[in-house]
Amino acid sequence: MESIMREKKILMNLPENNHTIKYFASFESTYHFNFLIEYCPGGELYTHLKDGKLSERVAKACFSQVTKALEFLHQNNILYRDLKVTF
């Protein structure tokens, strides 16, 4: 629960930016803690990787977005340490 509350606090206090999702609210159900966040129509990167390799153009775009988001977080004294990559 501590990590969930920490994530909520971070999302609530992030400055307006183009690199992270927007947080709107949160609520608890019987078995889950839910965040209401901005809709991201591209989906998760994992979904795109299930079909195989990304094209070089798409891979460059994804890498650029992740790099910009991590740079933004670090500039705001937030260390994201759970980035997972599978090869």
PDB file of C-alpha atoms in Angstrom:
ATOM      1  CA  MET A   1       0.000   0.000   0.000  1.00  0.00           C
ATOM      2  CA  GLU A   2       2.921   2.327   0.725  1.00  0.00           C
ATOM      3  CA  SER A   3       4.214   2.165  -2.852  1.00  0.00           C
ATOM      4  CA  ILE A   4       0.724   2.795  -4.257  1.00  0.00           C
ATOM      5  CA  MET A   5       0.296   5.891  -2.111  1.00  0.00           C
ATOM      6  CA  ARG A   6       3.770   7.105  -3.122  1.00  0.00           C
ATOM      7  CA  GLU A   7       2.884   6.671  -6.807  1.00  0.00           C
ATOM      8  CA  LYS A   8      -0.398   8.542  -6.290  1.00  0.00           C
ATOM      9  CA  LYS A   9       1.403  11.422  -4.573  1.00  0.00           C
ATOM     10  CA  ILE A  10       3.966  11.651  -7.383  1.00  0.00           C
ATOM     11  CA  LEU A  11       1.298  11.630 -10.110  1.00  0.00           C
ATOM     12  CA  MET A  12      -0.767  14.256  -8.284  1.00  0.00           C
ATOM     13  CA  ASN A  13       2.198  16.612  -7.897  1.00  0.00           C
ATOM     14  CA  LEU A  14       3.874  16.322 -11.299  1.00  0.00           C
ATOM     15  CA  PRO A  15       4.096  19.602 -13.209  1.00  0.00           C
ATOM     16  CA  GLU A  16       2.119  19.829 -16.451  1.00  0.00           C
ATOM     17  CA  ASN A  17       4.141  18.118 -19.186  1.00  0.00           C
ATOM     18  CA  ASN A  18       3.969  16.073 -22.383  1.00  0.00           C
ATOM     19  CA  HIS A  19       5.975  13.090 -21.169  1.00  0.00           C
ATOM     20  CA  THR A  20       3.880  11.463 -18.439  1.00  0.00           C
ATOM     21  CA  ILE A  21       0.211  10.577 -18.130  1.00  0.00           C
ATOM     22  CA  LYS A  22      -2.181  12.931 -16.386  1.00  0.00           C
ATOM     23  CA  TYR A  23      -3.703  11.804 -13.097  1.00  0.00           C
ATOM     24  CA  PHE A  24      -7.365  12.701 -12.467  1.00  0.00           C
ATOM     25  CA  ALA A  25      -8.492  10.747  -9.403  1.00  0.00           C
ATOM     26  CA  SER A  26      -8.334   7.407  -7.615  1.00  0.00           C
ATOM     27  CA  PHE A  27     -10.730   5.112  -5.788  1.00  0.00           C
ATOM     28  CA  GLU A  28     -10.786   1.745  -4.046  1.00  0.00           C
ATOM     29  CA  SER A  29     -12.946  -1.223  -4.899  1.00  0.00           C
ATOM     30  CA  THR A  30     -13.190  -4.395  -2.846  1.00  0.00           C
ATOM     31  CA  TYR A  31      -9.973  -5.888  -4.238  1.00  0.00           C
ATOM     32  CA  HIS A  32      -8.246  -3.074  -6.124  1.00  0.00           C
ATOM     33  CA  PHE A  33      -6.941   0.473  -5.853  1.00  0.00           C
ATOM     34  CA  ASN A  34      -7.729   2.257  -9.127  1.00  0.00           C
ATOM     35  CA  PHE A  35      -6.177   5.315 -10.759  1.00  0.00           C
ATOM     36  CA  LEU A  36      -8.194   7.391 -13.215  1.00  0.00           C
ATOM     37  CA  ILE A  37      -5.570   8.544 -15.685  1.00  0.00           C
ATOM     38  CA  GLU A  38      -5.364  10.038 -19.141  1.00  0.00           C
ATOM     39  CA  TYR A  39      -6.368   7.740 -22.013  1.00  0.00           C
ATOM     40  CA  CYS A  40      -3.346   6.687 -24.090  1.00  0.00           C
ATOM     41  CA  PRO A  41      -4.572   5.298 -27.427  1.00  0.00           C
ATOM     42  CA  GLY A  42      -1.235   3.728 -28.415  1.00  0.00           C
ATOM     43  CA  GLY A  43      -1.470   1.123 -25.682  1.00  0.00           C
ATOM     44  CA  GLU A  44       1.367  -0.524 -23.821  1.00  0.00           C
ATOM     45  CA  LEU A  45       4.704  -1.131 -25.487  1.00  0.00           C
ATOM     46  CA  TYR A  46       4.470  -4.785 -24.429  1.00  0.00           C
ATOM     47  CA  THR A  47       1.387  -5.213 -26.644  1.00  0.00           C
ATOM     48  CA  HIS A  48       3.335  -4.044 -29.697  1.00  0.00           C
ATOM     49  CA  LEU A  49       6.275  -6.304 -28.889  1.00  0.00           C
ATOM     50  CA  LYS A  50       4.170  -9.489 -28.704  1.00  0.00           C
ATOM     51  CA  ASP A  51       4.015  -9.600 -32.502  1.00  0.00           C
ATOM     52  CA  GLY A  52       7.797  -9.526 -32.854  1.00  0.00           C
ATOM     53  CA  LYS A  53      10.295  -6.781 -33.499  1.00  0.00           C
ATOM     54  CA  LEU A  54       9.459  -3.105 -33.940  1.00  0.00           C
ATOM     55  CA  SER A  55      10.473  -1.300 -37.092  1.00  0.00           C
ATOM     56  CA  GLU A  56      13.521   0.923 -36.689  1.00  0.00           C
ATOM     57  CA  ARG A  57      11.344   4.048 -37.020  1.00  0.00           C
ATOM     58  CA  VAL A  58       8.931   2.920 -34.281  1.00  0.00           C
ATOM     59  CA  ALA A  59      11.774   1.724 -32.022  1.00  0.00           C
ATOM     60  CA  LYS A  60      13.503   5.124 -32.309  1.00  0.00           C
ATOM     61  CA  ALA A  61      10.260   6.931 -31.485  1.00  0.00           C
ATOM     62  CA  CYS A  62       9.604   4.704 -28.443  1.00  0.00           C
ATOM     63  CA  PHE A  63      13.156   5.054 -27.162  1.00  0.00           C
ATOM     64  CA  SER A  64      12.973   8.829 -27.578  1.00  0.00           C
ATOM     65  CA  GLN A  65       9.702   9.045 -25.611  1.00  0.00           C
ATOM     66  CA  VAL A  66      11.007   6.878 -22.764  1.00  0.00           C
ATOM     67  CA  THR A  67      14.236   8.900 -22.608  1.00  0.00           C
ATOM     68  CA  LYS A  68      12.330  12.203 -22.481  1.00  0.00           C
ATOM     69  CA  ALA A  69      10.006  10.902 -19.748  1.00  0.00           C
ATOM     70  CA  LEU A  70      12.900   9.656 -17.599  1.00  0.00           C
ATOM     71  CA  GLU A  71      14.770  12.926 -18.103  1.00  0.00           C
ATOM     72  CA  PHE A  72      11.664  14.884 -17.051  1.00  0.00           C
ATOM     73  CA  LEU A  73      11.231  12.742 -13.930  1.00  0.00           C
ATOM     74  CA  HIS A  74      14.881  13.125 -12.956  1.00  0.00           C
ATOM     75  CA  GLN A  75      14.681  16.902 -13.446  1.00  0.00           C
ATOM     76  CA  ASN A  76      11.832  16.818 -10.916  1.00  0.00           C
ATOM     77  CA  ASN A  77      13.853  14.730  -8.438  1.00  0.00           C
ATOM     78  CA  ILE A  78      11.913  11.539  -9.128  1.00  0.00           C
ATOM     79  CA  LEU A  79      13.922   8.373  -9.669  1.00  0.00           C
ATOM     80  CA  TYR A  80      12.134   5.716 -11.682  1.00  0.00           C
ATOM     81  CA  ARG A  81      13.903   2.448 -10.934  1.00  0.00           C
ATOM     82  CA  ASP A  82      11.525  -0.201 -12.256  1.00  0.00           C
ATOM     83  CA  LEU A  83      12.035   0.074 -16.012  1.00  0.00           C
ATOM     84  CA  LYS A  84      11.956  -3.422 -17.485  1.00  0.00           C
ATOM     85  CA  VAL A  85      13.400  -4.412 -20.834  1.00  0.00           C
ATOM     86  CA  THR A  86      13.330  -7.868 -22.347  1.00  0.00           C
ATOM     87  CA  PHE A  87      15.427  -9.029 -25.277  1.00  0.00           C
TER      88      PHE A  87
END
